[in-house]
């Protein structure tokens, strides 16, 4: 079952809308993506209602990793759709003011979410309380949860999967709004013929790329380490045409690895030394 879920997530990652495209088809493409994601959620809900979960581990994996990836993107695309049809037609002060206001609202929501103990738990990559947070029927109302908890479908939610979905959506929305307010930031680098080269692609895992990005930032190899991780991620996403939904969470999970925490960097060192030895 987990393999099938990973396949679904991979398909969702592959079928993404180029949000920053400057064409009139954007709203229509975003709407189609919303319908696509909504249908996936309906299908998953029906499957779980019929078959349930094979194990506690599978249930936790679904509500922590699978559903938030789909629901988070659905929330994100819905927000983009609403903003695109409501924003001023002409670019200028009113246009920029509109998106600046949305960014302030997003930051306010982020401040509220970041106060939650669960937010710190999730961002730190912890898993010791997963049985409490990601199993249906385990909602503790004494924690003073948001009133929306009474509106959720208890047969397809643990409440906290919804919070992760919101975190994922907000991370994506932040990038979208920032690009609308400062479109020049997306044109700071010109990939030229590299972008047009179909054979130029990242063929390792996304975690490997995240590990490399953090290593470059920590070493000060790029802009003396002063460039934010978020901007570095944007550069590599555009360079390799891939999407890294939550690099901060992935990095924190790396910190919890047993054995070497720098698997990819160790592999790079070994590969380079082996390559050097061939020329001796």
mmCIF file of N, CA and C in Angstrom, residues 55-100:
data_model
loop_
_atom_site.group_PDB
_atom_site.id
_atom_site.type_symbol
_atom_site.label_atom_id
_atom_site.label_comp_id
_atom_site.label_asym_id
_atom_site.label_seq_id
_atom_site.Cartn_x
_atom_site.Cartn_y
_atom_site.Cartn_z
ATOM 1 N N UNK A 55 -1.924 -1.765 9.092
ATOM 2 C CA UNK A 55 -1.165 -1.691 10.346
ATOM 3 C C UNK A 55 -1.174 -0.269 10.884
ATOM 4 N N UNK A 56 -0.753 -0.130 12.122
ATOM 5 C CA UNK A 56 -0.633 1.196 12.752
ATOM 6 C C UNK A 56 0.419 2.024 12.016
ATOM 7 N N UNK A 57 1.501 1.376 11.627
ATOM 8 C CA UNK A 57 2.573 2.066 10.901
ATOM 9 C C UNK A 57 2.056 2.654 9.599
ATOM 10 N N UNK A 58 1.224 1.889 8.892
ATOM 11 C CA UNK A 58 0.669 2.355 7.629
ATOM 12 C C UNK A 58 -0.259 3.549 7.839
ATOM 13 N N UNK A 59 -1.053 3.501 8.910
ATOM 14 C CA UNK A 59 -1.967 4.603 9.221
ATOM 15 C C UNK A 59 -1.198 5.884 9.520
ATOM 16 N N UNK A 60 -0.151 5.776 10.315
ATOM 17 C CA UNK A 60 0.665 6.930 10.663
ATOM 18 C C UNK A 60 1.333 7.499 9.421
ATOM 19 N N UNK A 61 1.860 6.627 8.580
ATOM 20 C CA UNK A 61 2.525 7.075 7.355
ATOM 21 C C UNK A 61 1.545 7.829 6.456
ATOM 22 N N UNK A 62 0.327 7.336 6.354
ATOM 23 C CA UNK A 62 -0.665 7.977 5.487
ATOM 24 C C UNK A 62 -0.984 9.388 5.965
ATOM 25 N N UNK A 63 -1.256 9.535 7.265
ATOM 26 C CA UNK A 63 -1.689 10.833 7.776
ATOM 27 C C UNK A 63 -0.539 11.815 8.001
ATOM 28 N N UNK A 64 0.676 11.298 8.082
ATOM 29 C CA UNK A 64 1.815 12.205 8.253
ATOM 30 C C UNK A 64 2.446 12.582 6.916
ATOM 31 N N UNK A 65 2.498 11.666 5.979
ATOM 32 C CA UNK A 65 3.226 11.902 4.734
ATOM 33 C C UNK A 65 2.346 12.003 3.496
ATOM 34 N N UNK A 66 1.375 11.098 3.357
ATOM 35 C CA UNK A 66 0.630 10.995 2.095
ATOM 36 C C UNK A 66 -0.451 12.065 1.951
ATOM 37 N N UNK A 67 -1.422 12.037 2.853
ATOM 38 C CA UNK A 67 -2.543 12.959 2.729
ATOM 39 C C UNK A 67 -2.113 14.435 2.753
ATOM 40 N N UNK A 68 -1.207 14.847 3.652
ATOM 41 C CA UNK A 68 -0.805 16.262 3.666
ATOM 42 C C UNK A 68 -0.168 16.729 2.360
ATOM 43 N N UNK A 69 0.569 15.850 1.684
ATOM 44 C CA UNK A 69 1.193 16.246 0.424
ATOM 45 C C UNK A 69 0.149 16.581 -0.631
ATOM 46 N N UNK A 70 -0.960 15.846 -0.609
ATOM 47 C CA UNK A 70 -2.018 16.068 -1.595
ATOM 48 C C UNK A 70 -2.925 17.212 -1.165
ATOM 49 N N UNK A 71 -3.390 17.179 0.084
ATOM 50 C CA UNK A 71 -4.278 18.219 0.584
ATOM 51 C C UNK A 71 -3.560 19.567 0.636
ATOM 52 N N UNK A 72 -2.293 19.560 1.021
ATOM 53 C CA UNK A 72 -1.525 20.808 1.085
ATOM 54 C C UNK A 72 -1.442 21.491 -0.268
ATOM 55 N N UNK A 73 -1.214 20.694 -1.308
ATOM 56 C CA UNK A 73 -1.143 21.274 -2.654
ATOM 57 C C UNK A 73 -2.519 21.707 -3.133
ATOM 58 N N UNK A 74 -3.564 21.006 -2.718
ATOM 59 C CA UNK A 74 -4.923 21.409 -3.085
ATOM 60 C C UNK A 74 -5.258 22.767 -2.460
ATOM 61 N N UNK A 75 -4.903 22.942 -1.198
ATOM 62 C CA UNK A 75 -5.123 24.224 -0.518
ATOM 63 C C UNK A 75 -4.333 25.322 -1.220
ATOM 64 N N UNK A 76 -3.104 25.014 -1.568
ATOM 65 C CA UNK A 76 -2.228 25.981 -2.243
ATOM 66 C C UNK A 76 -2.810 26.421 -3.587
ATOM 67 N N UNK A 77 -3.174 25.458 -4.421
ATOM 68 C CA UNK A 77 -3.706 25.804 -5.738
ATOM 69 C C UNK A 77 -5.043 26.542 -5.635
ATOM 70 N N UNK A 78 -5.827 26.205 -4.635
ATOM 71 C CA UNK A 78 -7.087 26.912 -4.429
ATOM 72 C C UNK A 78 -6.820 28.376 -4.075
ATOM 73 N N UNK A 79 -5.814 28.600 -3.233
ATOM 74 C CA UNK A 79 -5.447 29.979 -2.877
ATOM 75 C C UNK A 79 -4.946 30.746 -4.101
ATOM 76 N N UNK A 80 -4.118 30.091 -4.900
ATOM 77 C CA UNK A 80 -3.597 30.733 -6.106
ATOM 78 C C UNK A 80 -4.737 31.073 -7.059
ATOM 79 N N UNK A 81 -5.667 30.150 -7.218
ATOM 80 C CA UNK A 81 -6.817 30.363 -8.102
ATOM 81 C C UNK A 81 -7.615 31.592 -7.662
ATOM 82 N N UNK A 82 -7.908 31.651 -6.360
ATOM 83 C CA UNK A 82 -8.686 32.777 -5.826
ATOM 84 C C UNK A 82 -7.949 34.101 -5.997
ATOM 85 N N UNK A 83 -6.636 34.092 -5.790
ATOM 86 C CA UNK A 83 -5.847 35.324 -5.916
ATOM 87 C C UNK A 83 -5.731 35.772 -7.373
ATOM 88 N N UNK A 84 -5.558 34.817 -8.268
ATOM 89 C CA UNK A 84 -5.390 35.158 -9.685
ATOM 90 C C UNK A 84 -6.662 35.784 -10.277
ATOM 91 N N UNK A 85 -7.833 35.308 -9.840
ATOM 92 C CA UNK A 85 -9.070 35.866 -10.395
ATOM 93 C C UNK A 85 -9.499 37.147 -9.666
ATOM 94 N N UNK A 86 -8.871 37.427 -8.514
ATOM 95 C CA UNK A 86 -9.253 38.621 -7.745
ATOM 96 C C UNK A 86 -8.260 39.767 -7.879
ATOM 97 N N UNK A 87 -7.043 39.487 -8.334
ATOM 98 C CA UNK A 87 -6.014 40.529 -8.358
ATOM 99 C C UNK A 87 -6.273 41.553 -9.465
ATOM 100 N N UNK A 88 -5.750 42.771 -9.306
ATOM 101 C CA UNK A 88 -5.905 43.815 -10.337
ATOM 102 C C UNK A 88 -5.319 43.349 -11.660
ATOM 103 N N UNK A 89 -5.930 43.781 -12.751
ATOM 104 C CA UNK A 89 -5.478 43.357 -14.073
ATOM 105 C C UNK A 89 -4.139 43.969 -14.466
ATOM 106 N N UNK A 90 -3.960 45.231 -14.130
ATOM 107 C CA UNK A 90 -2.756 45.938 -14.544
ATOM 108 C C UNK A 90 -1.698 45.906 -13.438
ATOM 109 N N UNK A 91 -0.469 45.671 -13.847
ATOM 110 C CA UNK A 91 0.612 45.697 -12.867
ATOM 111 C C UNK A 91 0.920 47.142 -12.492
ATOM 112 N N UNK A 92 1.391 47.351 -11.278
ATOM 113 C CA UNK A 92 1.665 48.696 -10.789
ATOM 114 C C UNK A 92 1.558 48.703 -9.283
ATOM 115 N N UNK A 93 1.339 49.877 -8.709
ATOM 116 C CA UNK A 93 1.284 50.001 -7.255
ATOM 117 C C UNK A 93 0.117 49.215 -6.658
ATOM 118 N N UNK A 94 -1.058 49.295 -7.288
ATOM 119 C CA UNK A 94 -2.233 48.579 -6.762
ATOM 120 C C UNK A 94 -2.006 47.080 -6.831
ATOM 121 N N UNK A 95 -1.430 46.623 -7.926
ATOM 122 C CA UNK A 95 -1.137 45.195 -8.128
ATOM 123 C C UNK A 95 -0.185 44.689 -7.040
ATOM 124 N N UNK A 96 0.893 45.427 -6.840
ATOM 125 C CA UNK A 96 1.891 45.029 -5.849
ATOM 126 C C UNK A 96 1.323 45.129 -4.436
ATOM 127 N N UNK A 97 0.498 46.172 -4.182
ATOM 128 C CA UNK A 97 -0.110 46.351 -2.872
ATOM 129 C C UNK A 97 -1.040 45.187 -2.542
ATOM 130 N N UNK A 98 -1.741 44.695 -3.557
ATOM 131 C CA UNK A 98 -2.663 43.571 -3.380
ATOM 132 C C UNK A 98 -1.916 42.333 -2.874
ATOM 133 N N UNK A 99 -0.810 42.003 -3.520
ATOM 134 C CA UNK A 99 -0.060 40.808 -3.133
ATOM 135 C C UNK A 99 0.732 41.035 -1.843
ATOM 136 N N UNK A 100 1.124 42.266 -1.576
ATOM 137 C CA UNK A 100 1.812 42.568 -0.315
ATOM 138 C C UNK A 100 0.874 42.355 0.866
#
